[in-house]
Tab-separated table of C-alpha atoms in Angstrom:
chain	number	residue	atom	x	y	z
U	1233	MET	CA	106.873	-7.535	7.460
U	1234	ALA	CA	109.984	-9.329	6.307
U	1235	THR	CA	110.190	-10.150	2.646
U	1236	ILE	CA	111.689	-13.317	1.245
U	1237	GLU	CA	114.135	-12.694	-1.565
U	1238	THR	CA	115.274	-15.371	-3.925
U	1239	THR	CA	119.018	-15.847	-4.148
U	1240	PRO	CA	120.916	-16.416	-7.396
U	1241	SER	CA	121.584	-20.005	-6.339
U	1242	SER	CA	117.851	-20.704	-5.825
U	1243	ASP	CA	117.060	-19.076	-9.177
U	1244	SER	CA	119.649	-21.271	-10.886
U	1245	ASN	CA	118.275	-24.372	-9.143
U	1246	ASN	CA	114.757	-23.484	-10.272
U	1247	GLY	CA	116.051	-22.956	-13.792
U	1248	ARG	CA	117.744	-26.346	-13.815
U	1249	MET	CA	114.620	-27.997	-12.458
U	1250	LYS	CA	112.473	-26.331	-15.124
U	1251	THR	CA	114.914	-27.583	-17.775
U	1252	LEU	CA	114.673	-31.091	-16.307
U	1253	ILE	CA	110.858	-30.948	-16.404
U	1254	VAL	CA	110.942	-29.814	-20.036
U	1255	PHE	CA	113.320	-32.614	-21.035
U	1256	LEU	CA	111.200	-35.176	-19.193
U	1257	GLY	CA	108.133	-33.904	-21.038
U	1258	ILE	CA	109.918	-34.094	-24.389
U	1259	GLY	CA	111.163	-37.565	-23.550
U	1260	LEU	CA	107.648	-38.708	-22.681
U	1261	SER	CA	106.330	-37.331	-25.977
U	1262	VAL	CA	109.070	-39.094	-27.963
U	1263	PHE	CA	108.414	-42.349	-26.122
U	1264	GLN	CA	104.670	-42.055	-26.708
U	1265	VAL	CA	105.060	-41.459	-30.438
U	1266	TRP	CA	107.386	-44.452	-30.661
U	1267	ALA	CA	105.178	-46.712	-28.534
U	1268	VAL	CA	101.887	-45.813	-30.225
U	1269	VAL	CA	102.990	-45.458	-33.853
U	1270	PHE	CA	106.095	-47.557	-34.441
U	1271	SER	CA	106.497	-50.250	-31.756
U	1272	THR	CA	104.788	-53.472	-30.752
U	1273	ILE	CA	105.458	-52.979	-27.053
U	1274	ASP	CA	103.380	-55.059	-24.655
U	1275	PRO	CA	100.319	-53.028	-23.574
U	1276	LEU	CA	100.902	-53.737	-19.877
U	1277	LEU	CA	104.515	-52.563	-20.045
U	1278	HIS	CA	103.570	-49.490	-22.098
U	1279	ARG	CA	100.893	-48.430	-19.628
U	1280	VAL	CA	103.106	-48.932	-16.580
U	1281	ILE	CA	105.926	-46.875	-18.116
U	1282	PHE	CA	103.438	-44.170	-19.085
U	1283	LEU	CA	101.874	-44.157	-15.613
U	1284	THR	CA	105.149	-43.918	-13.668
U	1285	TRP	CA	106.569	-41.325	-16.088
U	1286	VAL	CA	103.494	-39.144	-15.726
U	1287	LEU	CA	103.579	-39.586	-11.953
U	1288	ALA	CA	107.178	-38.346	-11.821
U	1289	LEU	CA	106.347	-35.381	-14.063
U	1290	GLY	CA	103.260	-34.577	-12.019
U	1291	PHE	CA	105.104	-34.448	-8.711
U	1292	LEU	CA	107.933	-32.344	-10.169
U	1293	SER	CA	105.769	-29.839	-12.043
U	1294	TYR	CA	102.784	-29.330	-9.699
U	1295	ARG	CA	104.235	-26.609	-7.458
U	1296	PRO	CA	106.311	-24.887	-10.190
U	1297	TYR	CA	103.268	-24.747	-12.480
U	1298	ARG	CA	101.044	-23.204	-9.798
U	1299	SER	CA	103.712	-20.559	-9.072
U	1300	GLY	CA	104.399	-19.777	-12.728
U	1301	PHE	CA	107.687	-21.716	-12.485
U	1302	LYS	CA	109.013	-19.109	-10.043
U	1303	GLU	CA	109.437	-21.803	-7.380
U	1304	GLY	CA	110.922	-25.244	-7.662
U	1305	PRO	CA	109.409	-28.463	-6.327
U	1306	ALA	CA	109.713	-29.270	-2.640
U	1307	TRP	CA	112.068	-31.994	-1.496
U	1308	LEU	CA	109.090	-34.236	-0.799
U	1309	ASP	CA	107.938	-33.813	-4.400
U	1310	ILE	CA	111.407	-34.706	-5.678
U	1311	LEU	CA	111.436	-37.783	-3.432
U	1312	LEU	CA	108.001	-38.859	-4.695
U	1313	ALA	CA	109.151	-38.378	-8.301
U	1314	VAL	CA	112.231	-40.540	-7.652
U	1315	VAL	CA	110.063	-43.233	-6.027
U	1316	SER	CA	107.753	-43.153	-9.067
U	1317	ALA	CA	110.699	-43.640	-11.411
U	1318	LEU	CA	112.133	-46.460	-9.296
U	1319	SER	CA	108.752	-48.216	-9.294
U	1320	GLY	CA	108.687	-48.090	-13.082
U	1321	LEU	CA	112.263	-49.383	-13.311
U	1322	TYR	CA	111.406	-52.258	-10.961
U	1323	TYR	CA	108.440	-53.164	-13.131
U	1324	ILE	CA	110.613	-53.101	-16.281
U	1325	ALA	CA	113.311	-55.245	-14.653
U	1326	HIS	CA	110.797	-57.917	-13.576
U	1327	PHE	CA	108.338	-57.598	-16.454
U	1328	GLU	CA	109.075	-61.003	-17.966
U	1329	ARG	CA	108.103	-62.657	-14.680
U	1330	PHE	CA	105.005	-60.464	-14.365
U	1331	SER	CA	103.889	-61.255	-17.911
U	1332	LEU	CA	104.202	-65.041	-17.416
U	1333	ARG	CA	102.691	-65.392	-13.937
U	1334	TRP	CA	99.080	-66.385	-13.272
U	1335	THR	CA	97.154	-63.703	-11.460
U	1336	LEU	CA	95.899	-64.787	-8.006
U	1337	VAL	CA	97.652	-68.145	-8.446
U	1338	ASP	CA	101.374	-67.376	-8.518
U	1339	SER	CA	102.318	-65.619	-5.307
U	1340	LEU	CA	103.882	-62.160	-5.214
U	1341	THR	CA	107.200	-61.520	-3.508
U	1342	GLY	CA	107.591	-59.068	-0.662
U	1343	SER	CA	109.219	-56.504	-2.951
U	1344	ASP	CA	106.359	-56.937	-5.455
U	1345	LEU	CA	103.860	-56.055	-2.745
U	1346	VAL	CA	105.898	-53.016	-1.702
U	1347	VAL	CA	105.988	-51.733	-5.298
U	1348	GLY	CA	102.275	-52.437	-5.769
U	1349	VAL	CA	101.267	-50.606	-2.601
U	1350	THR	CA	103.642	-47.761	-3.505
U	1351	LEU	CA	102.025	-47.334	-6.923
U	1352	MET	CA	98.567	-47.256	-5.333
U	1353	LEU	CA	99.647	-44.574	-2.851
U	1354	LEU	CA	101.391	-42.494	-5.526
U	1355	VAL	CA	98.288	-42.518	-7.727
U	1356	ALA	CA	96.150	-41.541	-4.734
U	1357	LEU	CA	98.470	-38.621	-3.888
U	1358	ILE	CA	98.621	-37.270	-7.437
U	1359	THR	CA	94.834	-37.645	-7.808
U	1360	ARG	CA	94.253	-35.666	-4.634
U	1361	ARG	CA	96.525	-32.882	-5.872
U	1362	PHE	CA	95.204	-32.462	-9.387
U	1363	VAL	CA	91.578	-33.593	-9.104
U	1364	GLY	CA	90.715	-33.222	-5.433
U	1365	TRP	CA	89.209	-35.309	-2.664
U	1366	PRO	CA	85.767	-36.268	-4.119
U	1367	ILE	CA	86.945	-38.744	-6.788
U	1368	LEU	CA	89.560	-40.103	-4.372
U	1369	LEU	CA	86.929	-40.725	-1.699
U	1370	VAL	CA	84.799	-42.577	-4.236
U	1371	ALA	CA	87.778	-44.797	-5.088
U	1372	PHE	CA	88.452	-45.415	-1.387
U	1373	ALA	CA	84.802	-46.349	-0.838
U	1374	PHE	CA	84.876	-48.991	-3.574
U	1375	ALA	CA	88.232	-50.307	-2.327
U	1376	LEU	CA	86.781	-50.696	1.171
U	1377	TYR	CA	83.747	-52.450	-0.285
U	1378	LEU	CA	86.018	-54.912	-2.092
U	1379	LEU	CA	88.021	-55.642	1.050
U	1380	GLY	CA	85.087	-55.696	3.483
U	1381	GLY	CA	82.071	-56.576	1.357
U	1382	HIS	CA	82.120	-60.190	2.595
U	1383	LEU	CA	81.060	-58.875	6.000
U	1384	ILE	CA	77.909	-57.253	4.589
U	1385	PRO	CA	74.811	-59.478	4.802
U	1386	GLY	CA	72.328	-59.719	1.981
U	1387	PRO	CA	72.574	-59.435	-1.793
U	1388	PHE	CA	75.505	-56.973	-1.709
U	1389	SER	CA	77.810	-59.474	-0.038
U	1390	HIS	CA	80.623	-61.121	-2.002
U	1391	ARG	CA	83.377	-63.620	-1.389
U	1392	TYR	CA	86.410	-62.740	0.719
U	1393	PHE	CA	89.257	-60.910	-1.042
U	1394	SER	CA	92.558	-60.590	0.773
U	1395	PHE	CA	94.697	-57.446	0.665
U	1396	VAL	CA	97.344	-59.337	-1.336
U	1397	GLU	CA	94.738	-60.296	-3.961
U	1398	PHE	CA	93.592	-56.684	-4.097
U	1399	ILE	CA	97.145	-55.427	-4.787
U	1400	ASP	CA	97.733	-58.255	-7.264
U	1401	VAL	CA	94.757	-57.271	-9.421
U	1402	MET	CA	95.114	-53.510	-9.024
U	1403	ALA	CA	98.871	-53.185	-9.680
U	1404	PHE	CA	99.852	-56.167	-11.821
U	1405	THR	CA	96.999	-56.738	-14.266
U	1406	LEU	CA	95.142	-54.828	-16.965
U	1407	ASP	CA	92.072	-54.622	-14.699
U	1408	GLY	CA	93.458	-52.162	-12.139
U	1409	LEU	CA	95.510	-48.983	-12.274
U	1410	VAL	CA	96.559	-49.660	-15.850
U	1411	GLY	CA	93.111	-50.615	-17.107
U	1412	THR	CA	90.999	-49.227	-19.927
U	1413	PRO	CA	90.932	-45.547	-18.786
U	1414	LEU	CA	94.725	-45.413	-18.667
U	1415	ALA	CA	94.932	-47.264	-21.987
U	1416	VAL	CA	92.814	-44.545	-23.622
U	1417	ALA	CA	94.873	-41.814	-21.953
U	1418	ALA	CA	98.181	-43.416	-23.017
U	1419	THR	CA	97.147	-43.736	-26.668
U	1420	TYR	CA	94.356	-41.648	-28.180
U	1421	VAL	CA	94.032	-38.836	-25.633
U	1422	TYR	CA	97.751	-38.174	-25.257
U	1423	MET	CA	98.435	-38.256	-28.992
U	1424	PHE	CA	95.518	-35.977	-29.835
U	1425	ILE	CA	96.475	-33.482	-27.137
U	1426	LEU	CA	100.090	-33.560	-28.353
U	1427	PHE	CA	98.861	-32.933	-31.893
U	1428	GLY	CA	96.631	-30.119	-30.659
U	1429	MET	CA	99.491	-28.410	-28.820
U	1430	PHE	CA	101.673	-28.564	-31.935
U	1431	LEU	CA	98.803	-27.157	-33.975
U	1432	PHE	CA	98.070	-24.269	-31.636
U	1433	HIS	CA	101.661	-23.267	-30.947
U	1434	SER	CA	102.449	-23.337	-34.657
U	1435	GLY	CA	99.618	-20.844	-35.309
U	1436	GLY	CA	97.033	-23.278	-36.638
U	1437	GLY	CA	94.824	-22.894	-33.589
U	1438	GLU	CA	94.543	-19.148	-34.148
U	1439	PHE	CA	92.847	-19.883	-37.464
U	1440	PHE	CA	90.038	-21.825	-35.757
U	1441	ILE	CA	89.589	-19.133	-33.114
U	1442	ASN	CA	89.499	-16.311	-35.695
U	1443	LEU	CA	87.107	-18.231	-37.936
U	1444	ALA	CA	84.751	-18.852	-34.995
U	1445	LYS	CA	84.982	-15.175	-33.994
U	1446	THR	CA	84.093	-14.138	-37.545
U	1447	LEU	CA	81.083	-16.443	-37.616
U	1448	VAL	CA	79.514	-15.803	-34.211
U	1449	GLY	CA	81.730	-13.319	-32.363
U	1450	GLY	CA	79.280	-10.446	-32.831
U	1451	ALA	CA	76.223	-12.334	-31.599
U	1452	ARG	CA	74.824	-12.186	-28.081
U	1453	GLY	CA	76.836	-14.549	-25.898
U	1454	GLY	CA	79.438	-14.541	-28.639
U	1455	SER	CA	82.334	-15.736	-26.489
U	1456	ALA	CA	80.494	-18.922	-25.524
U	1457	LYS	CA	79.464	-19.498	-29.138
U	1458	VAL	CA	83.077	-18.962	-30.208
U	1459	ALA	CA	84.092	-21.690	-27.740
U	1460	VAL	CA	81.515	-24.122	-29.114
U	1461	CYS	CA	82.350	-23.430	-32.765
U	1462	ALA	CA	86.122	-23.537	-32.246
U	1463	SER	CA	85.862	-26.828	-30.368
U	1464	GLY	CA	83.646	-28.273	-33.094
U	1465	LEU	CA	86.005	-27.166	-35.872
U	1466	PHE	CA	89.013	-28.632	-34.106
U	1467	GLY	CA	87.080	-31.812	-33.267
U	1468	MET	CA	86.503	-32.382	-36.998
U	1469	ILE	CA	90.263	-32.943	-37.238
U	1470	SER	CA	91.131	-34.529	-33.899
U	1471	GLY	CA	88.101	-36.781	-33.489
U	1472	SER	CA	88.487	-36.524	-29.718
U	1473	PRO	CA	86.119	-34.449	-27.565
U	1474	THR	CA	88.633	-34.421	-24.701
U	1475	SER	CA	91.499	-33.061	-26.785
U	1476	SER	CA	89.181	-30.550	-28.472
U	1477	ALA	CA	88.074	-29.151	-25.113
U	1478	VAL	CA	91.614	-29.077	-23.734
U	1479	THR	CA	93.256	-27.422	-26.728
U	1480	THR	CA	90.636	-24.845	-27.688
U	1481	GLY	CA	89.800	-24.241	-24.041
U	1482	THR	CA	93.282	-22.804	-23.555
U	1483	PHE	CA	92.040	-19.776	-25.494
U	1484	THR	CA	88.255	-19.803	-25.208
U	1485	ILE	CA	87.925	-20.260	-21.430
U	1486	PRO	CA	89.987	-17.111	-20.641
U	1487	LEU	CA	87.985	-15.321	-23.372
U	1488	MET	CA	84.688	-16.210	-21.695
U	1489	LYS	CA	86.041	-15.191	-18.293
U	1490	ARG	CA	87.007	-11.751	-19.617
U	1491	MET	CA	83.530	-11.293	-21.090
């Protein structure tokens, strides 16, 4: 069988792309610290910037991460990342108009609809890649119910919603893509996970793991008990169950798998 060898040019391109991903990640972290701690940025603008930035990072890093950064992103991924960035820039450029308009009263322009539909499709694509089809199918089912529920007889019927109204609410208000779940992710979850990564990579996380091993490592099912204790100890500092599971799980999940 023929083997595929990487050329020096492809290795250098992958290296440059990895450097770009790292700088984008650092930039996102700096922006998040500024937005959450020091600024009074409008919540809608903050969430849209966070969403489009994460979308671009997700498309660029998905394939390299799964290959251990031995392969760079495909051209389609690069194109999707560029489209994500352009959508965010469009939103920033027209944010004053978006912030002053009345939802479902002031009409959207053709370019607004294109950007709104694009954001919906980008979120659907990145969800399918990282989470899978089940949650995406649930979202599609509820979207279809919103658009076609007026055709259903009985108590589950509702008034007619046009496709334009659907895009208006989903892409340009705090009740859609940039609603409460994204608000939590863009503030508490991101900051706690960032803090947890700093803690673990600076050696602080090893202390929690070693302490948990000392307490329950010798008991039956010790690896699982180490995971629970380490997560609890870290949660006493972070206050976030999500960040506790993500940060300590980096060490405890492989530990349990080995056992």
